[in-house]
PDB file of C-alpha atoms in Angstrom:
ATOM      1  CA  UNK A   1     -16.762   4.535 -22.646  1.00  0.00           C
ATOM      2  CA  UNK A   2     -14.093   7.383 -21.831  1.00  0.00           C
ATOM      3  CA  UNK A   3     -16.439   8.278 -18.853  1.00  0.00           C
ATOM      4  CA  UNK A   4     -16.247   4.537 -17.679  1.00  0.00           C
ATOM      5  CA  UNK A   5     -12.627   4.189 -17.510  1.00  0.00           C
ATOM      6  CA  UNK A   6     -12.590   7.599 -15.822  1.00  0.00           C
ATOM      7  CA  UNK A   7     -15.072   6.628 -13.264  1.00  0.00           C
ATOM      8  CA  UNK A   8     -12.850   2.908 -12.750  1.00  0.00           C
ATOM      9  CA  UNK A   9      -9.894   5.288 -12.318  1.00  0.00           C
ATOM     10  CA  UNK A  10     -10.562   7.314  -9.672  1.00  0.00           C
ATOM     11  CA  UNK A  11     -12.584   4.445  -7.789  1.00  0.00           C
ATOM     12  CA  UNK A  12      -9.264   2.682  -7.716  1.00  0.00           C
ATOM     13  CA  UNK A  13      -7.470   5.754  -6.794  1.00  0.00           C
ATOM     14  CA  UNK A  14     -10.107   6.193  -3.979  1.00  0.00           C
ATOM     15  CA  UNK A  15      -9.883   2.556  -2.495  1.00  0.00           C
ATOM     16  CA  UNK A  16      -5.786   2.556  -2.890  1.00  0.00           C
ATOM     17  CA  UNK A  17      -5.435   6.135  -1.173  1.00  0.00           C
ATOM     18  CA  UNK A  18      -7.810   4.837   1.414  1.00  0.00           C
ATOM     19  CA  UNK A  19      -5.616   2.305   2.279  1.00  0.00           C
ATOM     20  CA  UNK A  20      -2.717   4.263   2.358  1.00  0.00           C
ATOM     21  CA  UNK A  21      -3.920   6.611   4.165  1.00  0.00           C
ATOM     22  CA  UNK A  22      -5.244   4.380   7.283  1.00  0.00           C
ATOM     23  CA  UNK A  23      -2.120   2.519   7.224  1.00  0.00           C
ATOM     24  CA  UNK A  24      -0.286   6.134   7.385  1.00  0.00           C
ATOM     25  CA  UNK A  25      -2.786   6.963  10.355  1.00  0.00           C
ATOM     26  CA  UNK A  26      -1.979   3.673  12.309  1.00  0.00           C
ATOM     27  CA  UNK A  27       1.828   4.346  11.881  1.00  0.00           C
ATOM     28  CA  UNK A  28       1.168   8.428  13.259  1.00  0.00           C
ATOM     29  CA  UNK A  29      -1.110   6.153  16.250  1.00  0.00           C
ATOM     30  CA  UNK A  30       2.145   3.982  16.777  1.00  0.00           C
ATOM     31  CA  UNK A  31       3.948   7.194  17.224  1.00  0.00           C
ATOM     32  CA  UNK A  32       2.228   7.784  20.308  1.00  0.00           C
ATOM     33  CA  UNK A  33       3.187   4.765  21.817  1.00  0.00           C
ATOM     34  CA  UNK A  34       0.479   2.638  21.774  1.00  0.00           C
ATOM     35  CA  UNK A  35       0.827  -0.799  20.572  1.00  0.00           C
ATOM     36  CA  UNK A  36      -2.489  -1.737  19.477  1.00  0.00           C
ATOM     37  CA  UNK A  37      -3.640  -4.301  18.549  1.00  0.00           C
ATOM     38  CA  UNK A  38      -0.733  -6.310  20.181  1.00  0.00           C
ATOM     39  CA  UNK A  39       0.392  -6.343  23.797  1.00  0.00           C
ATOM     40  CA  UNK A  40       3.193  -4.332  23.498  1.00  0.00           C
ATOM     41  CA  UNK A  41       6.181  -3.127  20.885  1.00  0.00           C
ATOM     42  CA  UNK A  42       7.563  -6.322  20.656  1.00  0.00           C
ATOM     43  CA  UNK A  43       4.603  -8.182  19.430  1.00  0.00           C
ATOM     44  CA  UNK A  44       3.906  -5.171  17.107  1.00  0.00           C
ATOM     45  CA  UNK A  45       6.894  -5.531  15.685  1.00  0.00           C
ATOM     46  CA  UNK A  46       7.200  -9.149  15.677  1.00  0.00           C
ATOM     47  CA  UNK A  47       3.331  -9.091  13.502  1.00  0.00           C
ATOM     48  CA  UNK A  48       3.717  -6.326  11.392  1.00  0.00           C
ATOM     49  CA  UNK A  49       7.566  -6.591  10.222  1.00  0.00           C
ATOM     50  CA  UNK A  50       8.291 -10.044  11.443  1.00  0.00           C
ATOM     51  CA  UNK A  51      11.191  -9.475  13.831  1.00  0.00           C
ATOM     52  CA  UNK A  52      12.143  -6.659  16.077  1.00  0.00           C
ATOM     53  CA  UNK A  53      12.421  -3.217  15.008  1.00  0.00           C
ATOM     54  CA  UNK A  54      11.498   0.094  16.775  1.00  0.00           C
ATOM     55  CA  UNK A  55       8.275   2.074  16.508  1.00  0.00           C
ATOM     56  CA  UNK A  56       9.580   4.970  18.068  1.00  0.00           C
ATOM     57  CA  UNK A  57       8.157   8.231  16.413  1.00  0.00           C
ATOM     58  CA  UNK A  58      11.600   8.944  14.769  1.00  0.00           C
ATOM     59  CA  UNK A  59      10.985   6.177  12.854  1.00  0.00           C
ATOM     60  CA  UNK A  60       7.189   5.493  12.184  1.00  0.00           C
ATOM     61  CA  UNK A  61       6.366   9.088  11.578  1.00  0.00           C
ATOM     62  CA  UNK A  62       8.509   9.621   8.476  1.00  0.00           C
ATOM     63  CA  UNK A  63       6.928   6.047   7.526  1.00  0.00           C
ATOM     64  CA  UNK A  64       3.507   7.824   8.159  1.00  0.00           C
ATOM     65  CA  UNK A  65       4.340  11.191   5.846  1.00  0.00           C
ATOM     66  CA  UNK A  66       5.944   8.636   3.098  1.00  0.00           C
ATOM     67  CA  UNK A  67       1.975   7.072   3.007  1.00  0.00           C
ATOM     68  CA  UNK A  68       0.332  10.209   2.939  1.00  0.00           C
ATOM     69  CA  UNK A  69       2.046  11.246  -0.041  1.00  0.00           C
ATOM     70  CA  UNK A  70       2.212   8.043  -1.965  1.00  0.00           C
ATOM     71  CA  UNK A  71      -1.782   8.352  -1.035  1.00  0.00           C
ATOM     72  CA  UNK A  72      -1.667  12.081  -2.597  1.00  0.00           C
ATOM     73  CA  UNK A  73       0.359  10.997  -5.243  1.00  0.00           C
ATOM     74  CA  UNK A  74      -1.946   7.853  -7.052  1.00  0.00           C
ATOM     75  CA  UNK A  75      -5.030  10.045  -6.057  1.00  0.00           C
ATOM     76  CA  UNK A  76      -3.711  12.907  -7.850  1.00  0.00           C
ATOM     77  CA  UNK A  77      -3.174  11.205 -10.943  1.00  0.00           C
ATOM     78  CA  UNK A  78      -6.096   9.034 -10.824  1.00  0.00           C
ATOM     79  CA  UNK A  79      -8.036  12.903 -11.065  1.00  0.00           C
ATOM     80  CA  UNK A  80      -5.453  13.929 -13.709  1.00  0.00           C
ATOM     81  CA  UNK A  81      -3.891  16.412 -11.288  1.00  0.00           C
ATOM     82  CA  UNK A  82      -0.130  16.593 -10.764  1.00  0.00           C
ATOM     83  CA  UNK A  83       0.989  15.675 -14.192  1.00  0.00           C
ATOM     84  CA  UNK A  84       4.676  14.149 -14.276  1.00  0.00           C
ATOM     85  CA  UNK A  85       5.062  13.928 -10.487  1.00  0.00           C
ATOM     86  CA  UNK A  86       2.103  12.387  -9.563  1.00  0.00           C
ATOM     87  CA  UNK A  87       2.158   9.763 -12.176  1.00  0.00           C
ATOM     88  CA  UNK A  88       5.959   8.894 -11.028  1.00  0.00           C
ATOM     89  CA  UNK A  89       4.373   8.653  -7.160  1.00  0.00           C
ATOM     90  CA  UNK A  90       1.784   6.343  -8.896  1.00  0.00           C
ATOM     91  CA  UNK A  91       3.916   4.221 -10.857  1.00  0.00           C
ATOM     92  CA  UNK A  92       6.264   3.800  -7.670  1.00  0.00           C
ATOM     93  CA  UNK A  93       3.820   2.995  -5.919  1.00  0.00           C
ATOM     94  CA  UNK A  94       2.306   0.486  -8.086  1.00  0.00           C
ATOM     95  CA  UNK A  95       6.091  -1.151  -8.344  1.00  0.00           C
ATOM     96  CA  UNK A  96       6.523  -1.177  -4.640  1.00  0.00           C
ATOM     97  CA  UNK A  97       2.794  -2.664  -3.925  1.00  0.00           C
ATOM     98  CA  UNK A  98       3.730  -5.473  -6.297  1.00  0.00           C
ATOM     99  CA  UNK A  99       7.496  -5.815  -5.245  1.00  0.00           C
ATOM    100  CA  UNK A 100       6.213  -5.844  -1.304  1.00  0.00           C
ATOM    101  CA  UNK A 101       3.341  -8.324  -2.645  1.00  0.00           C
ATOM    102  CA  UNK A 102       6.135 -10.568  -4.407  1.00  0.00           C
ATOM    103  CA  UNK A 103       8.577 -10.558  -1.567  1.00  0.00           C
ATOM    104  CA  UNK A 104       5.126 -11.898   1.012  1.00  0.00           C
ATOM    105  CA  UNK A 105       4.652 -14.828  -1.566  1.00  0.00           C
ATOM    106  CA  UNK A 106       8.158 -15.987  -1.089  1.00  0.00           C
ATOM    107  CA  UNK A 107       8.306 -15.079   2.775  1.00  0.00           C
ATOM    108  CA  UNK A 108       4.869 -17.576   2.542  1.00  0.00           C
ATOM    109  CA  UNK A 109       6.765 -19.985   0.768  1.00  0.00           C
ATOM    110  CA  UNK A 110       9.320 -20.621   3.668  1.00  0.00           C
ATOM    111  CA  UNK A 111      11.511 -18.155   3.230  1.00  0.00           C
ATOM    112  CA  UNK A 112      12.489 -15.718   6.302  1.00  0.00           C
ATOM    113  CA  UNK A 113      11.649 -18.597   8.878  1.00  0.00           C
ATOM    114  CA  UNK A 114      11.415 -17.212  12.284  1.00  0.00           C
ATOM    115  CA  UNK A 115       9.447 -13.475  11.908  1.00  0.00           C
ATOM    116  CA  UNK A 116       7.038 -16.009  14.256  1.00  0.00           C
ATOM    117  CA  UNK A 117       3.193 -17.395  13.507  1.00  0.00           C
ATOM    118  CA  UNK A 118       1.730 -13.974  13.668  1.00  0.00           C
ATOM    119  CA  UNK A 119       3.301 -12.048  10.998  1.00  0.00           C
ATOM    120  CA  UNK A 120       3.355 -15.853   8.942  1.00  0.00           C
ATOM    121  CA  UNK A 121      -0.452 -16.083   8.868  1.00  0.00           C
ATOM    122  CA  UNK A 122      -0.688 -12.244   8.766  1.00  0.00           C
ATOM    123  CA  UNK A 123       1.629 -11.790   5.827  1.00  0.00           C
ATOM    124  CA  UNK A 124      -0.055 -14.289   4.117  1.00  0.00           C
ATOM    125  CA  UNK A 125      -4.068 -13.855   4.545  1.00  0.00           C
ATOM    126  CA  UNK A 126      -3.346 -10.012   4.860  1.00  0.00           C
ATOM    127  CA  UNK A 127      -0.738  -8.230   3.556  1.00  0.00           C
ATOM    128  CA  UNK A 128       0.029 -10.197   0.514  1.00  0.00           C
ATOM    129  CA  UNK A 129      -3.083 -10.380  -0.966  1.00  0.00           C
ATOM    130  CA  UNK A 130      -3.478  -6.145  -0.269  1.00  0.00           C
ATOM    131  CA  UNK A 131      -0.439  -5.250  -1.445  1.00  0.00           C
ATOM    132  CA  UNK A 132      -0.819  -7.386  -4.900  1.00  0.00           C
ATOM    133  CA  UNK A 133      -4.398  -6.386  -5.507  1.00  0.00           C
ATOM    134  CA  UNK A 134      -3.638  -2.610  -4.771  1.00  0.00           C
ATOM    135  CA  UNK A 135      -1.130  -3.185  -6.826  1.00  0.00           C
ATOM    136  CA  UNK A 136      -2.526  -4.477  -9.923  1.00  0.00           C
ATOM    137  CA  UNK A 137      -5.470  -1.995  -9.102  1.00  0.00           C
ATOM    138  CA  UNK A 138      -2.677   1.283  -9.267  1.00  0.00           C
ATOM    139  CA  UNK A 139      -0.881  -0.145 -12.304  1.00  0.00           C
ATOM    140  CA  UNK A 140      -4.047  -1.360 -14.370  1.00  0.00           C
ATOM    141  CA  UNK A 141      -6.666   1.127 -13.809  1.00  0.00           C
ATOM    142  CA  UNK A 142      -4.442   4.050 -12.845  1.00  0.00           C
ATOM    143  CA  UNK A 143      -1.322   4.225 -14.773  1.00  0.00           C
ATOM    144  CA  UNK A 144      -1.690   1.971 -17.762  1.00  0.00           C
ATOM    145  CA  UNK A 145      -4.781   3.612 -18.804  1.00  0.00           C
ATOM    146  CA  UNK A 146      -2.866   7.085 -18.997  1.00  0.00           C
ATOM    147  CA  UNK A 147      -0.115   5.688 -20.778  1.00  0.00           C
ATOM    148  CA  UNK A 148      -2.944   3.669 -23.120  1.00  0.00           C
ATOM    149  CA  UNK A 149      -4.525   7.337 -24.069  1.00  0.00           C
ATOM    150  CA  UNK A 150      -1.419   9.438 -24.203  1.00  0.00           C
ATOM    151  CA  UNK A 151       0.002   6.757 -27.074  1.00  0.00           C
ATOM    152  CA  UNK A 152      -2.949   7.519 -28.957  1.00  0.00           C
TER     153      UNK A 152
END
């Protein structure tokens, strides 16, 4: 049973590294300049944020170190490495998924009219639906388990 939960653990702190890490590697690809996969920066910024805001390196690459240590951070503690640290990276992680995830369901619900069709149908089939599930997936299978067996 102990070996179960362990296994579900680090699965989930596999799959939501993973996606923090590509995400961090399309922000460092952003960096360069290159708007894919929109025309240009405006579009970029118009579907990923929903209005206009600069991708310029000074910006996207401290975005880009920020996932790459969240993604250490809820790995580390999903392998029981890192001890206080890494479980507060994993438990602010967890809270921002879920806040980010929150904030999408109301931005779906009409509010913030204008970010434009893209980011609408985006934030709604896409990054919603991530950030709650890797949410619930970093504070159910990563944290709350920890805090389940150190109560014990």
């Amino acid at each position: 049973m102990v070996e179960s939960a362990q296994r579900r653990r680090q699965w989930a702190g596999r799959v939501v590294a993973g996606v923090l890490g590509v995400d961090g590697v399309a922000h460092l690809y952003w960096a360069t300049g290159m708007t894919w996969p929109a025309g240009d920066q405006e579009a970029l910024s118009r579907a990923v944020i929903g209005a206009e805001v600069s991708f310029a390196p000074s910006v996207v690459v401290p975005l880009a170190l920020l996932l790459f240590g969240a993604a250490s951070g809820v790995l580390a503690y999903a392998y029981g490495v890192g001890g206080r640290v890494s479980r507060a990276v994993a438990c602010a992680v967890a809270g921002g998924l879920v806040v980010r995830g929150l904030a999408g369901v109301a931005w779906a619900g009409g509010m913030g009219e204008g970010a434009g069709p893209v980011f609408h149908w985006l934030n709604l089939v896409v990054y919603t639906p991530v950030c709650l599930g890797l949410g619930w997936l970093v504070a159910r299978w990563i944290v709350l388990p920890r805090r389940e067996a150190s109560v014990r």
